[in-house]
Amino acid sequence: MMRDLERAFPHVYCELDFTTPLELSVATILSAQCTDKRVNEVTPALFARYRTAADYAAADPEELEALIRPTGFYRNKARSIQGLGAALVERHGGEVPGRLEDLVKLPGFGRKTANVVLGNAFDVPGLTVDTHFIRLVNRWRWTAEPLTDAVRIERAVARLLPRPTWTDASHRIIFHGRRVCHARTAACGACVLVDDCPSAGEAGPLDPVAAARLVAGPERDHLLDLVGLGEAS
């Protein structure tokens, strides 16, 4: 299945825009219950205004809230970001640490955020267990762990995949969840995994034309070509 996902998504990347570990940390906090597209619309002005951890720590709360308001839950996110800045200054000389055990102790961080930062800012392999990841590995029956226990799901999937592949595997699974294997209705009949997926036909239509209409994203033409549905687009 991962080989098929590599064919489907040969070039994967973090869909949050960033240039430094601090920017990625802040963007990932903002991405909670918000689309990456909306976050990327907000962060240019945010990153121009606050360039260091000390800048975030000293930020005027109302100004910070106003800049991130479009991402939702802006008061809680502002507190997390300001707390993150202060913690980085106090504990790590203003720099984002590159170890999981340090990252998960920071405000606004859990294992998911830590693995996003490790994998994409430090090239340290990590599995990003977000809602797409949980939904897909459950549909694929890769784990029987409770859907609410992201840590146990992460550990179960980690045993299935070689460690060096974890970051790119996460991206491919998440890309597939956003483009093809949607939460409400999956594009089963237009999926490269249809022959191996135990949920095919349960999660969405097997009819190729109906399924093709559900495929989304910039790779849509390529994804449909892979399953012989180029003309259905």
Short mmCIF file of C-alpha atoms in Angstrom, two decimals:
data_model
loop_
_atom_site.label_atom_id
_atom_site.label_comp_id
_atom_site.label_asym_id
_atom_site.label_seq_id
_atom_site.Cartn_x
_atom_site.Cartn_y
_atom_site.Cartn_z
CA MET A 1 0.00 0.00 0.00
CA MET A 2 2.83 2.41 0.74
CA ARG A 3 4.42 1.62 -2.63
CA ASP A 4 1.12 2.55 -4.30
CA LEU A 5 0.97 5.77 -2.28
CA GLU A 6 4.52 6.57 -3.40
CA ARG A 7 3.31 6.28 -7.00
CA ALA A 8 0.31 8.45 -6.20
CA PHE A 9 2.31 11.09 -4.33
CA PRO A 10 5.97 10.89 -5.41
CA HIS A 11 6.75 14.41 -4.16
CA VAL A 12 5.45 15.09 -0.66
CA TYR A 13 6.05 18.04 1.62
CA CYS A 14 4.69 19.94 4.58
CA GLU A 15 1.73 22.01 3.37
CA LEU A 16 2.37 24.67 6.01
CA ASP A 17 4.64 27.47 4.77
CA PHE A 18 7.71 28.08 6.95
CA THR A 19 11.42 28.89 6.79
CA THR A 20 12.55 28.13 10.37
CA PRO A 21 11.69 25.65 13.13
CA LEU A 22 10.06 28.49 15.08
CA GLU A 23 7.83 29.43 12.16
CA LEU A 24 6.80 25.81 11.69
CA SER A 25 6.08 25.46 15.42
CA VAL A 26 3.79 28.49 15.37
CA ALA A 27 2.10 27.47 12.11
CA THR A 28 1.43 23.98 13.47
CA ILE A 29 -0.18 25.40 16.60
CA LEU A 30 -2.37 27.59 14.39
CA SER A 31 -3.36 24.61 12.22
CA ALA A 32 -5.40 23.00 15.01
CA GLN A 33 -9.00 22.82 13.73
CA CYS A 34 -8.03 25.05 10.81
CA THR A 35 -6.98 24.37 7.23
CA ASP A 36 -3.35 24.72 6.18
CA LYS A 37 -4.52 27.10 3.44
CA ARG A 38 -6.03 29.50 5.97
CA VAL A 39 -2.93 29.28 8.18
CA ASN A 40 -0.73 30.11 5.18
CA GLU A 41 -2.86 33.18 4.53
CA VAL A 42 -2.28 34.42 8.08
CA THR A 43 1.38 33.60 8.71
CA PRO A 44 3.16 36.01 6.31
CA ALA A 45 2.05 39.04 8.33
CA LEU A 46 2.54 37.16 11.60
CA PHE A 47 6.08 36.06 10.77
CA ALA A 48 6.99 39.55 9.57
CA ARG A 49 5.81 41.02 12.89
CA TYR A 50 7.34 38.40 15.21
CA ARG A 51 10.73 37.06 14.15
CA THR A 52 12.09 35.49 17.35
CA ALA A 53 10.85 33.57 20.37
CA ALA A 54 11.46 36.70 22.45
CA ASP A 55 9.18 38.66 20.09
CA TYR A 56 6.34 36.23 20.73
CA ALA A 57 7.00 36.22 24.48
CA ALA A 58 6.77 40.03 24.58
CA ALA A 59 3.83 40.33 22.18
CA ASP A 60 0.80 42.42 23.03
CA PRO A 61 -1.92 39.75 23.45
CA GLU A 62 -4.60 41.75 21.64
CA GLU A 63 -2.32 42.43 18.68
CA LEU A 64 -1.32 38.78 18.45
CA GLU A 65 -4.95 37.66 18.70
CA ALA A 66 -5.97 40.04 15.94
CA LEU A 67 -3.32 38.66 13.57
CA ILE A 68 -4.29 35.02 14.11
CA ARG A 69 -8.06 35.50 14.54
CA PRO A 70 -8.95 33.94 11.12
CA THR A 71 -7.54 30.58 12.25
CA GLY A 72 -10.17 30.20 14.98
CA PHE A 73 -9.75 29.62 18.72
CA TYR A 74 -7.43 32.58 18.52
CA ARG A 75 -7.35 33.36 22.26
CA ASN A 76 -6.18 29.88 23.23
CA LYS A 77 -3.75 29.80 20.32
CA ALA A 78 -2.35 33.20 21.24
CA ARG A 79 -1.75 32.03 24.82
CA SER A 80 -0.01 28.90 23.54
CA ILE A 81 2.18 30.84 21.12
CA GLN A 82 3.12 33.45 23.70
CA GLY A 83 3.82 30.69 26.24
CA LEU A 84 5.92 28.89 23.64
CA GLY A 85 8.02 31.99 23.06
CA ALA A 86 8.59 32.46 26.78
CA ALA A 87 9.46 28.80 27.33
CA LEU A 88 11.95 28.80 24.45
CA VAL A 89 13.67 31.89 25.85
CA GLU A 90 13.77 30.50 29.39
CA ARG A 91 14.77 26.92 28.64
CA HIS A 92 16.42 26.77 25.22
CA GLY A 93 18.12 30.08 24.54
CA GLY A 94 15.30 31.16 22.26
CA GLU A 95 15.77 28.21 19.88
CA VAL A 96 13.38 25.36 19.12
CA PRO A 97 14.96 22.14 20.40
CA GLY A 98 15.38 19.15 18.11
CA ARG A 99 14.42 16.40 20.56
CA LEU A 100 10.97 14.92 21.09
CA GLU A 101 11.35 14.82 24.87
CA ASP A 102 12.02 18.57 24.94
CA LEU A 103 9.38 19.54 22.40
CA VAL A 104 6.46 17.81 24.12
CA LYS A 105 7.11 19.86 27.27
CA LEU A 106 6.55 23.16 25.43
CA PRO A 107 3.24 25.08 25.51
CA GLY A 108 1.06 24.25 22.52
CA PHE A 109 2.96 21.04 21.78
CA GLY A 110 1.85 17.44 21.86
CA ARG A 111 3.39 14.47 20.08
CA LYS A 112 1.69 15.37 16.80
CA THR A 113 3.08 18.91 16.74
CA ALA A 114 6.47 17.65 17.92
CA ASN A 115 6.65 15.09 15.12
CA VAL A 116 5.65 17.69 12.52
CA VAL A 117 8.51 19.93 13.65
CA LEU A 118 11.03 17.11 13.99
CA GLY A 119 10.26 15.59 10.62
CA ASN A 120 10.04 18.78 8.59
CA ALA A 121 12.39 21.21 10.32
CA PHE A 122 15.05 18.81 11.66
CA ASP A 123 14.81 15.79 9.32
CA VAL A 124 14.21 13.51 12.31
CA PRO A 125 11.71 10.80 11.29
CA GLY A 126 8.33 11.05 12.96
CA LEU A 127 4.73 9.97 12.42
CA THR A 128 2.19 12.80 12.35
CA VAL A 129 -0.97 11.25 13.75
CA ASP A 130 -3.70 13.73 12.83
CA THR A 131 -7.37 13.10 12.07
CA HIS A 132 -6.65 12.04 8.47
CA PHE A 133 -3.96 9.62 9.61
CA ILE A 134 -6.20 8.08 12.27
CA ARG A 135 -9.13 7.72 9.87
CA LEU A 136 -7.08 6.05 7.14
CA VAL A 137 -5.10 3.56 9.21
CA ASN A 138 -8.37 2.56 10.83
CA ARG A 139 -10.07 2.05 7.46
CA TRP A 140 -7.07 0.04 6.32
CA ARG A 141 -7.20 -2.05 9.54
CA TRP A 142 -3.54 -1.28 10.22
CA THR A 143 -4.38 -1.02 13.91
CA ALA A 144 -7.18 -1.94 16.27
CA GLU A 145 -6.19 0.72 18.80
CA PRO A 146 -8.95 3.10 20.00
CA LEU A 147 -9.49 6.05 17.65
CA THR A 148 -9.08 8.39 20.60
CA ASP A 149 -5.60 7.13 21.54
CA ALA A 150 -3.21 8.81 19.10
CA VAL A 151 -0.11 7.66 20.98
CA ARG A 152 -1.04 3.98 20.77
CA ILE A 153 -1.95 4.40 17.10
CA GLU A 154 1.42 6.06 16.45
CA ARG A 155 3.29 3.22 18.15
CA ALA A 156 1.28 0.54 16.33
CA VAL A 157 1.93 2.05 12.89
CA ALA A 158 5.58 2.72 13.76
CA ARG A 159 6.02 -1.04 14.10
CA LEU A 160 4.74 -1.53 10.53
CA LEU A 161 6.92 0.99 8.70
CA PRO A 162 10.71 1.46 8.51
CA ARG A 163 11.73 4.41 10.70
CA PRO A 164 13.48 6.40 7.91
CA THR A 165 10.17 6.51 5.99
CA TRP A 166 7.99 7.84 8.82
CA THR A 167 7.88 11.52 7.84
CA ASP A 168 7.17 10.94 4.14
CA ALA A 169 4.74 8.14 4.99
CA SER A 170 2.82 10.57 7.18
CA HIS A 171 2.66 13.11 4.37
CA ARG A 172 1.45 10.49 1.89
CA ILE A 173 -1.24 9.20 4.23
CA ILE A 174 -2.42 12.74 5.00
CA PHE A 175 -2.32 13.75 1.31
CA HIS A 176 -4.41 10.67 0.49
CA GLY A 177 -6.90 11.57 3.22
CA ARG A 178 -7.26 15.10 1.88
CA ARG A 179 -7.43 14.19 -1.81
CA VAL A 180 -9.10 10.77 -2.02
CA CYS A 181 -10.09 9.05 1.22
CA HIS A 182 -12.37 11.78 2.56
CA ALA A 183 -14.07 11.56 5.93
CA ARG A 184 -17.66 11.66 4.70
CA THR A 185 -17.43 9.94 1.33
CA ALA A 186 -14.22 8.38 0.06
CA ALA A 187 -13.45 8.10 -3.65
CA CYS A 188 -13.11 4.31 -3.43
CA GLY A 189 -13.62 3.60 -7.13
CA ALA A 190 -10.85 6.06 -8.05
CA CYS A 191 -8.34 5.00 -5.41
CA VAL A 192 -4.98 3.35 -6.08
CA LEU A 193 -5.52 1.26 -2.94
CA VAL A 194 -8.95 -0.10 -3.87
CA ASP A 195 -7.71 -3.67 -4.32
CA ASP A 196 -6.00 -3.76 -0.92
CA CYS A 197 -8.34 -1.67 1.22
CA PRO A 198 -10.72 -3.66 3.46
CA SER A 199 -13.09 -0.67 3.58
CA ALA A 200 -13.40 -0.23 -0.19
CA GLY A 201 -17.06 0.23 -1.05
CA GLU A 202 -17.97 0.86 2.60
CA ALA A 203 -16.34 4.29 2.86
CA GLY A 204 -17.50 5.52 -0.56
CA PRO A 205 -18.75 4.57 -4.04
CA LEU A 206 -16.98 1.95 -6.11
CA ASP A 207 -18.48 3.36 -9.32
CA PRO A 208 -15.45 4.89 -11.11
CA VAL A 209 -17.24 7.91 -12.55
CA ALA A 210 -18.95 8.79 -9.26
CA ALA A 211 -15.69 8.29 -7.38
CA ALA A 212 -13.68 10.37 -9.85
CA ARG A 213 -15.85 13.39 -9.05
CA LEU A 214 -14.74 13.17 -5.43
CA VAL A 215 -10.99 13.28 -6.07
CA ALA A 216 -9.51 16.67 -5.19
CA GLY A 217 -6.23 18.53 -4.94
CA PRO A 218 -3.43 19.59 -7.30
CA GLU A 219 -2.56 15.96 -8.11
CA ARG A 220 -6.09 15.14 -9.29
CA ASP A 221 -5.26 14.49 -12.96
CA HIS A 222 -2.28 12.33 -12.03
CA LEU A 223 -4.33 10.34 -9.51
CA LEU A 224 -7.06 9.65 -12.03
CA ASP A 225 -4.55 8.67 -14.71
CA LEU A 226 -3.04 6.10 -12.32
CA VAL A 227 -6.37 4.27 -12.08
CA GLY A 228 -7.26 4.67 -15.76
CA LEU A 229 -9.86 7.37 -15.22
CA GLY A 230 -8.20 10.27 -16.97
CA GLU A 231 -11.19 10.80 -19.23
CA ALA A 232 -13.55 10.84 -16.25
CA SER A 233 -12.03 14.08 -15.01
#
